[in-house]
Amino acid sequence: MSKTYHFIGIKGSGMSALALMLHQMGHKVQGSDVEKYYFTQRGLEQAGIPILPFDEKNITEDVELIAGNAFREDNNVEIAYAIKNGYKFKRYHEFLGHFMNQFTSFGVAGAHGKTSTTGLLSHAMKNITDTSYLIGDGTGRGSANAQYFVFEADEYERHFMPYHPAYSIITNIDFDHPDYFTSIDDVFSAFDDYAKQVQKGLFVYGEDSNLRKITSNAPIYYYGFEENDDFMATEIVRTTTGSNFNVKHDGQIIGEFHVPAYGRHNILNATAVIANLYVAGFDMALVAEHLKTFSGVKRRFTEKIISDTVIIDDFAHHPTEIIATLDAARQKYPSKEIVAIFQPHTFTRTIALLD
């Protein structure tokens, strides 16, 4: 049954992806936000989804309200009007937690690499079978007939706690979001709570000491580069066109793979995807075929060439992510001088991670 949804803060990366997904599933979608241009609005405009100014007149009885997590009664007229007049609304993560129950869901969590890994997983799955997905770069696809749903699970303010996925990848645990988390132990506690909600299989990076301590009611599979990992990337060859490697499980090679992506971290991301799809019963030959055609996600190692200069735009704002981006750049452009320009992302994060 078709519904009408109004998104309060529709230009947010998660919100825009969800709006696109619901629109493609046949629902009527509109939203409101500030006038400032955001990279997400191009996709919304191309889909014909109205983007309105914030106004209490947007709140009516015939729409289901979905609110961005940053908007509150004291800073948004629509939220204030909805609360004053008794209109119910769900936060983004609350709606998503309920929405995904109609699918076999695949979550991707972690301090770093969520968006790239979600993009890679959804790319492989959508080319094998009908799959809906929601990626943190503002990209979403919805199909009313899909059996599977791939989504990005954000740990900030424990927003992933409404999620109970069938499968989930956790790429790593690191101290981030210092405006919310007090310590690495606090971060670990959040991920450990999330892991307990995974139902069929949890896939975690085996060389992460915190992830080795994670607990879950579902089977836990470790992936990485070591012999004691359940899924091990081996025979790795990194070139200027991408990365080639095999994946070994239970002493046997389950496939030979190529990803047109760069850096050690992207081999790990791909190994996580391969492990998850192997356990979920997907054909490894088909997985290998479609990993080859992955073109990346928005704002992650996005390249623009001007004369003989290559400009790489990446959302890396944490020291771990910056190191990974530089590693990827050196792989693809081994003969070029690399100059890094860093744009700080929030004062609290920059100060906390400066050392």
Tab-separated table of C-alpha atoms in Angstrom:
chain	number	residue	atom	x	y	z
A	1	MET	CA	0.000	0.000	0.000
A	2	SER	CA	1.438	3.347	-1.060
A	3	LYS	CA	2.100	5.960	1.628
A	4	THR	CA	3.110	9.616	1.679
A	5	TYR	CA	6.318	10.448	3.553
A	6	HIS	CA	7.632	13.847	4.591
A	7	PHE	CA	11.338	14.001	5.501
A	8	ILE	CA	12.399	16.724	7.923
A	9	GLY	CA	16.011	17.331	6.865
A	10	ILE	CA	15.846	15.444	3.564
A	11	LYS	CA	19.328	16.506	2.376
A	12	GLY	CA	21.127	14.454	5.027
A	13	SER	CA	23.081	11.574	3.500
A	14	GLY	CA	21.062	8.834	5.181
A	15	MET	CA	17.769	10.698	4.831
A	16	SER	CA	18.212	11.346	1.103
A	17	ALA	CA	19.127	7.701	0.495
A	18	LEU	CA	16.033	6.534	2.382
A	19	ALA	CA	13.849	9.033	0.500
A	20	LEU	CA	15.129	7.749	-2.852
A	21	MET	CA	14.557	4.159	-1.794
A	22	LEU	CA	10.946	4.751	-0.694
A	23	HIS	CA	10.268	6.767	-3.864
A	24	GLN	CA	11.478	3.890	-6.028
A	25	MET	CA	9.245	1.505	-4.085
A	26	GLY	CA	6.219	3.484	-5.248
A	27	HIS	CA	5.597	5.766	-2.280
A	28	LYS	CA	4.994	9.505	-2.521
A	29	VAL	CA	7.957	11.331	-0.984
A	30	GLN	CA	8.684	14.962	-0.200
A	31	GLY	CA	10.971	16.707	2.250
A	32	SER	CA	12.185	19.963	3.702
A	33	ASP	CA	15.612	21.404	4.422
A	34	VAL	CA	17.764	24.532	4.365
A	35	GLU	CA	18.415	26.360	1.088
A	36	LYS	CA	22.180	25.672	1.112
A	37	TYR	CA	23.240	23.255	-1.633
A	38	TYR	CA	24.267	19.751	-0.537
A	39	PHE	CA	25.689	17.074	-2.809
A	40	THR	CA	22.741	14.798	-2.008
A	41	GLN	CA	20.092	17.032	-3.546
A	42	ARG	CA	21.062	16.319	-7.151
A	43	GLY	CA	19.766	12.758	-6.859
A	44	LEU	CA	16.583	13.956	-5.160
A	45	GLU	CA	15.954	16.543	-7.870
A	46	GLN	CA	16.610	14.013	-10.641
A	47	ALA	CA	14.016	11.724	-9.048
A	48	GLY	CA	11.486	14.564	-8.942
A	49	ILE	CA	11.262	14.568	-5.147
A	50	PRO	CA	10.128	18.019	-3.907
A	51	ILE	CA	12.526	19.814	-1.534
A	52	LEU	CA	10.641	22.471	0.440
A	53	PRO	CA	11.702	25.166	2.915
A	54	PHE	CA	11.069	24.351	6.569
A	55	ASP	CA	7.463	25.387	7.281
A	56	GLU	CA	4.869	24.128	9.744
A	57	LYS	CA	2.398	23.971	6.817
A	58	ASN	CA	4.331	20.924	5.567
A	59	ILE	CA	3.044	18.961	8.575
A	60	THR	CA	-0.388	17.513	7.793
A	61	GLU	CA	-2.419	14.522	8.929
A	62	ASP	CA	-1.989	12.595	5.679
A	63	VAL	CA	1.825	12.299	5.795
A	64	GLU	CA	4.087	9.969	7.746
A	65	LEU	CA	6.884	12.003	9.298
A	66	ILE	CA	10.554	10.974	9.320
A	67	ALA	CA	12.884	13.368	11.112
A	68	GLY	CA	16.638	13.756	10.830
A	69	ASN	CA	18.478	13.155	14.079
A	70	ALA	CA	19.923	16.688	14.231
A	71	PHE	CA	16.532	18.396	14.336
A	72	ARG	CA	14.798	19.121	17.644
A	73	GLU	CA	11.910	21.124	18.996
A	74	ASP	CA	14.185	24.058	19.840
A	75	ASN	CA	15.841	24.357	16.417
A	76	ASN	CA	13.188	23.346	13.875
A	77	VAL	CA	9.711	24.777	13.296
A	78	GLU	CA	8.339	21.532	11.866
A	79	ILE	CA	9.433	19.428	14.829
A	80	ALA	CA	8.048	22.058	17.214
A	81	TYR	CA	4.723	22.137	15.363
A	82	ALA	CA	4.462	18.345	15.254
A	83	ILE	CA	5.093	18.026	19.004
A	84	LYS	CA	2.705	20.871	19.876
A	85	ASN	CA	-0.125	19.393	17.804
A	86	GLY	CA	0.420	15.743	18.654
A	87	TYR	CA	1.695	14.537	15.283
A	88	LYS	CA	3.796	11.418	15.692
A	89	PHE	CA	7.141	11.143	13.946
A	90	LYS	CA	9.991	8.658	13.801
A	91	ARG	CA	13.666	9.447	13.785
A	92	TYR	CA	15.606	8.131	10.801
A	93	HIS	CA	17.146	5.202	12.679
A	94	GLU	CA	13.839	4.309	14.384
A	95	PHE	CA	12.034	4.132	11.046
A	96	LEU	CA	14.845	2.121	9.469
A	97	GLY	CA	14.856	-0.411	12.302
A	98	HIS	CA	11.182	-1.156	11.686
A	99	PHE	CA	11.407	-0.952	7.884
A	100	MET	CA	14.152	-3.555	7.480
A	101	ASN	CA	12.134	-6.296	9.165
A	102	GLN	CA	10.416	-7.104	5.852
A	103	PHE	CA	13.753	-8.169	4.305
A	104	THR	CA	16.702	-10.441	4.945
A	105	SER	CA	18.971	-7.604	6.006
A	106	PHE	CA	22.739	-7.128	5.702
A	107	GLY	CA	24.240	-4.411	7.917
A	108	VAL	CA	27.660	-2.786	7.720
A	109	ALA	CA	29.022	-1.128	10.868
A	110	GLY	CA	32.450	0.068	11.975
A	111	ALA	CA	34.390	3.182	12.847
A	112	HIS	CA	35.877	3.387	9.337
A	113	GLY	CA	34.997	1.948	5.938
A	114	LYS	CA	31.233	1.608	6.395
A	115	THR	CA	30.216	3.505	3.283
A	116	SER	CA	32.745	1.869	0.940
A	117	THR	CA	31.916	-1.613	2.237
A	118	THR	CA	28.160	-1.019	2.044
A	119	GLY	CA	28.619	0.195	-1.521
A	120	LEU	CA	30.657	-2.865	-2.493
A	121	LEU	CA	28.222	-5.296	-0.845
A	122	SER	CA	25.151	-3.692	-2.413
A	123	HIS	CA	26.832	-3.547	-5.839
A	124	ALA	CA	27.554	-7.273	-5.820
A	125	MET	CA	24.133	-8.248	-4.481
A	126	LYS	CA	22.020	-6.038	-6.760
A	127	ASN	CA	23.747	-7.559	-9.796
A	128	ILE	CA	23.034	-11.088	-8.576
A	129	THR	CA	19.484	-10.709	-7.234
A	130	ASP	CA	16.842	-8.066	-6.553
A	131	THR	CA	18.202	-6.034	-3.635
A	132	SER	CA	17.234	-2.790	-1.934
A	133	TYR	CA	20.019	-0.798	-0.316
A	134	LEU	CA	20.830	2.353	1.599
A	135	ILE	CA	24.372	3.776	1.519
A	136	GLY	CA	25.766	6.587	3.642
A	137	ASP	CA	26.865	8.582	0.587
A	138	GLY	CA	23.236	9.527	-0.090
A	139	THR	CA	22.555	6.658	-2.497
A	140	GLY	CA	19.517	4.432	-2.126
A	141	ARG	CA	17.609	1.911	-4.227
A	142	GLY	CA	14.226	0.445	-3.410
A	143	SER	CA	12.378	-2.498	-4.926
A	144	ALA	CA	8.998	-3.714	-3.725
A	145	ASN	CA	9.971	-7.248	-4.782
A	146	ALA	CA	13.396	-7.378	-3.133
A	147	GLN	CA	14.174	-10.159	-0.678
A	148	TYR	CA	17.394	-8.527	0.546
A	149	PHE	CA	18.224	-5.158	2.078
A	150	VAL	CA	21.767	-3.796	2.542
A	151	PHE	CA	22.270	-0.837	4.852
A	152	GLU	CA	24.900	1.214	6.654
A	153	ALA	CA	24.700	1.062	10.467
A	154	ASP	CA	25.960	4.206	12.203
A	155	GLU	CA	27.321	3.936	15.746
A	156	TYR	CA	27.003	7.675	16.525
A	157	GLU	CA	24.757	8.177	19.565
A	158	ARG	CA	24.133	4.419	19.318
A	159	HIS	CA	21.788	4.971	16.390
A	160	PHE	CA	22.292	1.369	15.266
A	161	MET	CA	20.533	-0.066	18.316
A	162	PRO	CA	17.077	-0.365	16.639
A	163	TYR	CA	18.644	-2.671	14.023
A	164	HIS	CA	18.449	-6.482	14.187
A	165	PRO	CA	20.039	-7.591	10.900
A	166	ALA	CA	20.331	-11.167	9.725
A	167	TYR	CA	23.999	-10.565	8.915
A	168	SER	CA	26.422	-7.780	9.728
A	169	ILE	CA	29.990	-6.778	9.013
A	170	ILE	CA	31.929	-4.750	11.581
A	171	THR	CA	34.996	-3.344	9.847
A	172	ASN	CA	36.860	-2.074	12.941
A	173	ILE	CA	36.503	-0.320	16.281
A	174	ASP	CA	38.288	2.979	16.870
A	175	PHE	CA	37.800	6.055	19.026
A	176	ASP	CA	35.759	8.598	17.102
A	177	HIS	CA	32.846	10.974	17.750
A	178	PRO	CA	34.449	12.406	20.909
A	179	ASP	CA	31.457	14.718	21.322
A	180	TYR	CA	29.440	11.617	22.276
A	181	PHE	CA	31.740	8.719	23.205
A	182	THR	CA	33.895	9.188	26.292
A	183	SER	CA	36.558	6.530	25.596
A	184	ILE	CA	37.435	3.539	23.445
A	185	ASP	CA	35.726	1.366	26.071
A	186	ASP	CA	32.533	3.346	25.551
A	187	VAL	CA	32.816	2.806	21.790
A	188	PHE	CA	33.414	-0.922	22.309
A	189	SER	CA	30.361	-1.187	24.552
A	190	ALA	CA	28.156	0.264	21.806
A	191	PHE	CA	29.455	-2.144	19.160
A	192	ASP	CA	29.195	-5.099	21.540
A	193	ASP	CA	25.543	-4.273	22.206
A	194	TYR	CA	24.877	-4.014	18.472
A	195	ALA	CA	26.665	-7.316	17.782
A	196	LYS	CA	24.326	-9.135	20.158
A	197	GLN	CA	21.398	-8.173	17.915
A	198	VAL	CA	22.797	-9.832	14.774
A	199	GLN	CA	20.848	-12.998	14.028
A	200	LYS	CA	22.614	-15.282	11.524
A	201	GLY	CA	26.249	-14.255	11.072
A	202	LEU	CA	28.691	-11.576	12.252
A	203	PHE	CA	31.836	-10.821	10.207
A	204	VAL	CA	34.613	-8.901	11.955
A	205	TYR	CA	38.194	-7.899	11.175
A	206	GLY	CA	40.381	-10.465	12.892
A	207	GLU	CA	43.411	-8.255	13.550
A	208	ASP	CA	41.368	-5.730	15.526
A	209	SER	CA	42.000	-6.540	19.205
A	210	ASN	CA	38.671	-5.056	20.251
A	211	LEU	CA	36.739	-7.062	17.687
A	212	ARG	CA	38.396	-10.238	18.967
A	213	LYS	CA	36.560	-9.525	22.241
A	214	ILE	CA	33.163	-8.890	20.647
A	215	THR	CA	30.278	-11.177	21.611
A	216	SER	CA	27.167	-12.155	19.679
A	217	ASN	CA	24.363	-14.692	19.715
A	218	ALA	CA	25.129	-15.321	16.035
A	219	PRO	CA	28.199	-17.197	14.738
A	220	ILE	CA	31.239	-14.900	14.504
A	221	TYR	CA	33.547	-15.146	11.482
A	222	TYR	CA	36.922	-13.396	11.437
A	223	TYR	CA	38.383	-12.084	8.194
A	224	GLY	CA	41.796	-10.607	7.459
A	225	PHE	CA	45.322	-11.496	6.375
A	226	GLU	CA	46.280	-14.056	9.031
A	227	GLU	CA	46.128	-17.861	9.055
A	228	ASN	CA	43.920	-17.889	12.145
A	229	ASP	CA	41.204	-15.883	10.369
A	230	ASP	CA	38.169	-17.811	9.118
A	231	PHE	CA	38.413	-15.993	5.787
A	232	MET	CA	41.939	-15.007	4.764
A	233	ALA	CA	42.966	-12.779	1.856
A	234	THR	CA	46.094	-14.289	0.349
A	235	GLU	CA	48.336	-14.088	-2.746
A	236	ILE	CA	47.737	-10.338	-2.875
A	237	VAL	CA	48.948	-8.323	-5.863
A	238	ARG	CA	48.396	-4.558	-5.755
A	239	THR	CA	48.718	-2.703	-9.064
A	240	THR	CA	47.777	0.646	-10.567
A	241	THR	CA	44.495	-0.890	-11.808
A	242	GLY	CA	43.357	-2.334	-8.489
A	243	SER	CA	43.951	-5.292	-6.210
A	244	ASN	CA	44.033	-9.028	-6.980
A	245	PHE	CA	43.796	-11.661	-4.266
A	246	ASN	CA	42.446	-15.064	-3.326
A	247	VAL	CA	40.280	-15.847	-0.323
A	248	LYS	CA	40.906	-18.981	1.718
A	249	HIS	CA	38.325	-20.594	4.024
A	250	ASP	CA	38.829	-23.839	5.960
A	251	GLY	CA	42.118	-24.349	4.132
A	252	GLN	CA	40.519	-24.107	0.686
A	253	ILE	CA	40.587	-21.305	-1.872
A	254	ILE	CA	36.955	-20.247	-2.389
A	255	GLY	CA	37.679	-17.792	-5.194
A	256	GLU	CA	40.064	-15.526	-7.068
A	257	PHE	CA	39.052	-11.880	-6.950
A	258	HIS	CA	39.858	-8.476	-8.404
A	259	VAL	CA	38.541	-5.161	-7.121
A	260	PRO	CA	39.255	-1.904	-8.979
A	261	ALA	CA	39.996	-0.253	-5.644
A	262	TYR	CA	43.194	0.749	-3.901
A	263	GLY	CA	44.778	0.385	-0.495
A	264	ARG	CA	45.061	-2.390	2.049
A	265	HIS	CA	41.763	-1.331	3.624
A	266	ASN	CA	39.817	-1.981	0.429
A	267	ILE	CA	41.144	-5.540	0.243
A	268	LEU	CA	39.828	-6.019	3.773
A	269	ASN	CA	36.477	-4.482	2.830
A	270	ALA	CA	36.186	-6.830	-0.137
A	271	THR	CA	37.171	-9.853	1.967
A	272	ALA	CA	34.421	-8.987	4.449
A	273	VAL	CA	31.878	-8.815	1.623
A	274	ILE	CA	33.076	-12.122	0.161
A	275	ALA	CA	32.913	-13.845	3.562
A	276	ASN	CA	29.401	-12.580	4.218
A	277	LEU	CA	28.074	-13.614	0.813
A	278	TYR	CA	29.774	-17.019	1.043
A	279	VAL	CA	28.075	-17.801	4.355
A	280	ALA	CA	24.762	-16.454	3.010
A	281	GLY	CA	24.968	-18.959	0.149
A	282	PHE	CA	25.842	-16.745	-2.824
A	283	ASP	CA	27.745	-18.141	-5.830
A	284	MET	CA	31.389	-17.065	-5.529
A	285	ALA	CA	31.868	-16.988	-9.308
A	286	LEU	CA	29.065	-14.430	-9.592
A	287	VAL	CA	30.445	-12.447	-6.666
A	288	ALA	CA	33.892	-12.334	-8.314
A	289	GLU	CA	32.361	-11.273	-11.631
A	290	HIS	CA	30.535	-8.298	-10.143
A	291	LEU	CA	33.246	-7.117	-7.744
A	292	LYS	CA	35.323	-6.366	-10.855
A	293	THR	CA	32.847	-3.706	-11.993
A	294	PHE	CA	32.559	-1.732	-8.751
A	295	SER	CA	33.059	1.977	-9.455
A	296	GLY	CA	33.196	3.242	-5.868
A	297	VAL	CA	30.950	5.472	-3.786
A	298	LYS	CA	30.541	9.229	-3.546
A	299	ARG	CA	33.151	11.271	-1.660
A	300	ARG	CA	35.484	8.297	-1.240
A	301	PHE	CA	38.663	8.519	-3.351
A	302	THR	CA	36.825	10.596	-5.966
A	303	GLU	CA	39.244	11.717	-8.667
A	304	LYS	CA	39.369	14.796	-10.876
A	305	ILE	CA	42.199	15.204	-13.385
A	306	ILE	CA	43.395	18.675	-14.396
A	307	SER	CA	46.257	18.543	-16.909
A	308	ASP	CA	48.827	16.212	-15.285
A	309	THR	CA	47.528	16.837	-11.755
A	310	VAL	CA	45.156	14.393	-10.070
A	311	ILE	CA	42.909	15.785	-7.341
A	312	ILE	CA	41.532	13.136	-4.978
A	313	ASP	CA	38.579	14.070	-2.775
A	314	ASP	CA	38.001	11.763	0.175
A	315	PHE	CA	35.847	12.121	3.297
A	316	ALA	CA	38.761	10.889	5.431
A	317	HIS	CA	38.694	13.029	8.579
A	318	HIS	CA	40.213	10.612	11.111
A	319	PRO	CA	43.948	9.755	11.276
A	320	THR	CA	43.244	6.091	10.461
A	321	GLU	CA	41.263	7.093	7.376
A	322	ILE	CA	43.883	9.594	6.229
A	323	ILE	CA	46.588	6.913	6.401
A	324	ALA	CA	44.375	4.569	4.345
A	325	THR	CA	43.694	7.215	1.701
A	326	LEU	CA	47.409	7.998	1.322
A	327	ASP	CA	48.149	4.264	1.000
A	328	ALA	CA	45.553	4.006	-1.777
A	329	ALA	CA	46.964	7.046	-3.583
A	330	ARG	CA	50.496	5.615	-3.492
A	331	GLN	CA	49.230	2.347	-4.967
A	332	LYS	CA	47.444	3.965	-7.907
A	333	TYR	CA	49.985	6.727	-8.530
A	334	PRO	CA	53.375	5.329	-7.440
A	335	SER	CA	55.401	7.821	-9.477
A	336	LYS	CA	53.573	10.989	-8.436
A	337	GLU	CA	54.393	13.344	-5.590
A	338	ILE	CA	51.572	13.400	-3.048
A	339	VAL	CA	50.476	16.637	-1.389
A	340	ALA	CA	47.805	16.285	1.309
A	341	ILE	CA	45.359	19.046	2.221
A	342	PHE	CA	43.341	18.391	5.372
A	343	GLN	CA	39.991	20.017	6.098
A	344	PRO	CA	39.098	19.539	9.793
A	345	HIS	CA	35.696	17.971	10.456
A	346	THR	CA	34.220	19.360	13.716
A	347	PHE	CA	36.294	21.096	16.391
A	348	THR	CA	35.737	18.392	19.023
A	349	ARG	CA	37.005	15.618	16.761
A	350	THR	CA	40.005	17.620	15.563
A	351	ILE	CA	41.090	18.574	19.092
A	352	ALA	CA	40.543	15.065	20.485
A	353	LEU	CA	42.507	13.369	17.691
A	354	LEU	CA	45.244	15.980	17.227
A	355	ASP	CA	47.871	13.913	19.031
